[in-house]
Amino acid sequence: MSNNIKVAIDGPTSAGKSTIAKLLAEKLKINYVDTGSMYRALTLKVLNNNIDPKAEEDVVALAEKTKIDYFENHIFLDGLCVDDKIRNERIDKNVSYVCQYRDVRKRLVSLQREIASKSSVIMDGRDIGTVVLKDADYKFFLTASADVRAKRRYKEYLEKGLEVNFDDIKKDLIRRDDYDSHREVDPLVKASDAIEVNTDDKNIEETVELMLSYINGDK
Ligand code: DC
């Protein structure tokens, strides 16, 4: 393994990307960057400013005067940590509008590349293997059925004490994936050189071990 490695992990909503990427980063002792949290942080600001997420010009103008950082597993919006404000249904329902705009993506992709240029990194998102880190050393595409993914998200929200409805979560997840996969700019698509890993029948440890075996060259 080289000294400066880049690992790209893409896939649909709730396929387990961030949990797995975090563990993998710990095992490899490298940094982890959750790019979805950056789009979520901007969405939080859009909503808090009463801007319509469907109003491209307004969203882009706001993005231009917004500072977003990802540092040591925490997301910062204009200097404030917003970890506990970006994972809820309000953000879920609006983030796919905000992340579809070319100028929003340009800004965040360049920030993500800048972070990745500094050290070894594992990044997860939707366009990491196809756009952000096209030349990544390892690319994975994590998938799971919509039912399994909705159950995971439902459990996550219940554990946080949020009031949620399983059918609403599943419907929204399918809608979002459809939106992310069909948007014009950098849609969610498996890179031709990515390894596809289906996590339906694998727990987190098994998935991490499988991915590690690819990285260590045992596979
Ligand atoms: O992974 P997540 O659910 O936190 O992502 C939130 C939203 O951001 C999701 O709708 C897809 C979008 N996203 C994106 O377009 N590109 C990325 N690199 C990461 C996330």
Coordinates of C-alpha atoms and ligand atoms in Angstrom, one line a residue:
M1 CA 0.0 0.0 0.0
S2 CA 1.4 3.4 -0.9
N3 CA 1.9 6.2 1.7
N4 CA -0.8 8.4 0.3
I5 CA -4.0 6.5 -0.5
K6 CA -7.3 7.7 -1.7
V7 CA -10.4 5.5 -1.2
A8 CA -13.7 6.4 -2.8
I9 CA -17.0 5.0 -1.5
D10 CA -20.2 5.8 -3.3
G11 CA -23.7 4.4 -3.3
P12 CA -27.3 5.2 -2.6
T13 CA -28.8 6.6 0.6
S14 CA -28.4 4.5 3.8
A15 CA -26.3 1.8 2.2
G16 CA -24.1 2.0 5.2
K17 CA -21.4 4.1 3.6
S18 CA -20.5 6.5 6.5
T19 CA -20.5 3.8 9.2
I20 CA -18.3 1.6 7.1
A21 CA -16.1 4.4 5.8
K22 CA -15.4 5.6 9.4
L23 CA -14.4 2.1 10.5
L24 CA -12.3 1.5 7.5
A25 CA -10.5 4.9 8.1
E26 CA -9.8 3.9 11.7
K27 CA -8.4 0.5 10.7
L28 CA -6.2 2.2 8.0
K29 CA -5.4 5.1 10.3
I30 CA -6.3 7.7 7.7
N31 CA -8.8 10.6 7.6
Y32 CA -12.5 10.2 6.7
V33 CA -14.6 12.8 4.9
D34 CA -18.4 12.5 4.8
T35 CA -19.2 14.7 1.7
G36 CA -23.0 14.2 2.2
S37 CA -22.7 16.2 5.4
M38 CA -21.4 19.2 3.5
Y39 CA -24.5 19.2 1.2
R40 CA -26.6 18.7 4.4
A41 CA -24.9 21.7 6.2
L42 CA -25.6 24.0 3.2
T43 CA -29.2 22.8 3.2
L44 CA -29.6 23.6 6.8
K45 CA -28.4 27.2 6.1
V46 CA -30.8 27.4 3.1
L47 CA -33.8 26.4 5.3
N48 CA -32.7 28.6 8.2
N49 CA -32.6 31.6 5.9
N50 CA -36.1 30.8 4.5
I51 CA -34.7 30.3 1.0
D52 CA -36.6 28.0 -1.3
P53 CA -34.3 25.0 -2.0
K54 CA -35.8 24.9 -5.5
A55 CA -34.7 28.5 -6.2
E56 CA -31.3 27.9 -7.8
E57 CA -30.0 31.4 -8.0
D58 CA -30.8 32.1 -4.3
V59 CA -29.2 28.8 -3.2
V60 CA -26.1 29.4 -5.3
A61 CA -25.7 33.0 -4.0
L62 CA -26.0 31.7 -0.4
A63 CA -23.5 29.0 -1.1
E64 CA -21.0 31.5 -2.3
K65 CA -21.0 33.3 1.0
T66 CA -21.0 30.1 3.2
K67 CA -18.0 28.5 4.8
I68 CA -18.2 24.7 5.1
D69 CA -15.5 22.6 6.7
Y70 CA -15.1 18.9 7.5
F71 CA -12.6 18.3 10.2
E72 CA -11.9 15.2 12.4
N73 CA -15.3 13.7 11.8
H74 CA -17.2 16.9 12.4
I75 CA -19.0 19.2 10.1
F76 CA -18.8 23.0 10.5
L77 CA -21.1 25.6 9.0
D78 CA -19.7 29.1 9.1
G79 CA -17.4 28.0 11.9
L80 CA -20.0 26.3 14.0
C81 CA -20.3 22.5 14.5
V82 CA -23.7 21.3 13.2
D83 CA -23.3 17.6 13.6
D84 CA -26.6 17.2 15.5
K85 CA -28.6 19.5 13.1
I86 CA -28.2 17.9 9.7
R87 CA -29.6 14.3 10.1
N88 CA -33.4 14.7 10.3
E89 CA -36.3 14.5 8.0
R90 CA -36.4 18.2 7.3
I91 CA -32.9 18.1 5.8
D92 CA -33.5 14.7 4.1
K93 CA -36.5 16.1 2.3
N94 CA -34.6 19.1 0.9
V95 CA -31.0 18.2 0.4
S96 CA -31.4 16.6 -3.0
Y97 CA -32.6 20.0 -4.4
V98 CA -29.7 21.9 -3.0
C99 CA -27.1 19.4 -4.1
Q100 CA -28.3 19.3 -7.8
Y101 CA -27.0 22.8 -8.8
R102 CA -23.8 23.0 -10.9
D103 CA -22.3 25.9 -9.0
V104 CA -23.0 24.4 -5.6
R105 CA -21.3 21.2 -6.7
K106 CA -18.4 23.0 -8.2
R107 CA -17.7 24.8 -4.9
L108 CA -18.0 21.7 -2.7
V109 CA -16.1 19.4 -5.1
S110 CA -13.2 21.8 -5.2
L111 CA -13.3 21.9 -1.4
Q112 CA -13.3 18.1 -1.2
R113 CA -10.4 17.8 -3.6
E114 CA -8.4 20.4 -1.5
I115 CA -9.0 18.3 1.7
A116 CA -8.0 15.1 -0.2
S117 CA -4.8 16.6 -1.5
K118 CA -3.4 17.0 2.0
S119 CA -3.3 13.4 3.2
S120 CA -4.5 9.9 2.7
V121 CA -8.3 9.9 2.8
I122 CA -11.5 7.9 2.6
M123 CA -14.3 9.9 1.1
D124 CA -17.9 8.8 0.8
G125 CA -20.7 10.3 -1.3
R126 CA -22.3 9.9 -4.7
D127 CA -19.7 11.2 -7.1
I128 CA -16.4 10.4 -5.4
G129 CA -15.2 7.7 -7.7
T130 CA -16.6 9.4 -10.8
V131 CA -15.8 13.0 -10.2
V132 CA -14.1 14.1 -7.0
L133 CA -11.4 11.4 -6.8
K134 CA -11.5 10.0 -10.3
D135 CA -8.0 8.7 -9.8
A136 CA -8.6 7.1 -6.4
D137 CA -6.6 4.0 -5.6
Y138 CA -9.6 2.0 -4.5
K139 CA -13.2 2.6 -5.4
F140 CA -16.2 0.9 -3.9
F141 CA -19.9 1.1 -4.7
L142 CA -22.1 0.0 -1.7
T143 CA -25.6 -1.1 -2.4
A144 CA -28.5 -2.7 -0.5
S145 CA -32.2 -3.1 -1.2
A146 CA -34.5 -0.2 -0.5
D147 CA -36.2 -2.1 2.3
V148 CA -33.0 -2.9 4.2
R149 CA -31.8 0.7 3.8
A150 CA -35.1 2.2 5.0
K151 CA -35.0 -0.1 8.0
R152 CA -31.5 1.1 8.9
R153 CA -32.5 4.8 8.6
Y154 CA -35.7 4.2 10.6
K155 CA -33.7 2.5 13.4
E156 CA -31.2 5.3 13.4
Y157 CA -33.9 8.0 13.8
L158 CA -35.8 6.0 16.5
E159 CA -32.5 5.7 18.5
K160 CA -32.2 9.5 18.3
G161 CA -35.7 9.8 19.7
L162 CA -37.1 11.3 16.5
E163 CA -40.7 10.7 15.6
V164 CA -40.7 8.9 12.2
N165 CA -42.9 6.8 10.0
F166 CA -41.3 3.8 8.2
D167 CA -43.3 4.1 5.0
D168 CA -42.5 7.8 4.7
I169 CA -38.8 7.1 5.2
K170 CA -38.8 4.4 2.6
K171 CA -40.7 6.6 0.1
D172 CA -38.4 9.5 0.6
L173 CA -35.3 7.4 0.3
I174 CA -36.5 6.0 -3.1
R175 CA -37.4 9.5 -4.2
R176 CA -34.0 10.9 -3.3
D177 CA -32.1 8.1 -4.9
D178 CA -34.1 8.6 -8.1
Y179 CA -33.4 12.3 -8.0
D180 CA -29.7 11.8 -7.2
S181 CA -29.3 9.2 -10.0
H182 CA -31.1 11.3 -12.7
R183 CA -29.9 14.8 -12.0
E184 CA -27.9 16.5 -14.8
V185 CA -24.7 17.3 -12.8
D186 CA -22.6 14.5 -11.4
P187 CA -25.4 11.9 -10.9
L188 CA -25.1 8.9 -8.7
V189 CA -23.6 6.2 -10.9
K190 CA -21.2 3.4 -10.3
A191 CA -17.7 4.2 -11.7
S192 CA -16.7 1.6 -14.3
D193 CA -13.7 0.6 -12.2
A194 CA -15.5 0.5 -8.8
I195 CA -16.0 -2.8 -6.8
E196 CA -19.7 -3.3 -6.1
V197 CA -20.4 -4.5 -2.5
N198 CA -24.0 -5.5 -1.6
T199 CA -24.6 -5.2 2.1
D200 CA -28.0 -6.8 2.3
D201 CA -26.7 -10.0 3.9
K202 CA -23.5 -8.6 5.4
N203 CA -23.1 -6.9 8.8
I204 CA -20.8 -3.9 9.2
E205 CA -17.8 -6.0 10.3
E206 CA -18.1 -8.4 7.4
T207 CA -18.4 -5.5 4.9
V208 CA -15.3 -3.8 6.4
E209 CA -13.3 -7.0 6.3
L210 CA -14.2 -7.6 2.7
M211 CA -13.2 -4.1 1.7
L212 CA -10.0 -4.4 3.6
S213 CA -9.1 -7.6 1.8
Y214 CA -9.4 -5.7 -1.5
I215 CA -7.2 -2.9 -0.2
N216 CA -4.6 -5.2 1.3
G217 CA -4.5 -7.1 -2.0
D218 CA -5.8 -10.4 -0.6
K219 CA -8.7 -10.3 -3.1
Ligands
DC1 O1 -25.0 10.6 2.1 P1 -26.1 11.6 2.6 O2 -27.4 10.9 2.7 O3 -25.7 12.3 3.8 O4 -26.1 12.6 1.4 C1 -27.0 13.7 1.5 C2 -27.4 14.2 0.1 O5 -26.3 14.8 -0.6 C3 -27.9 13.1 -0.8 O6 -29.2 13.5 -1.4 C4 -27.0 13.0 -2.0 C5 -26.1 14.2 -1.9 N1 -24.7 14.0 -2.1 C6 -24.2 14.3 -3.3 O7 -25.0 14.7 -4.2 N2 -22.9 14.2 -3.6 C7 -22.1 13.7 -2.6 N3 -20.8 13.6 -2.9 C8 -22.6 13.4 -1.3 C9 -23.9 13.5 -1.1

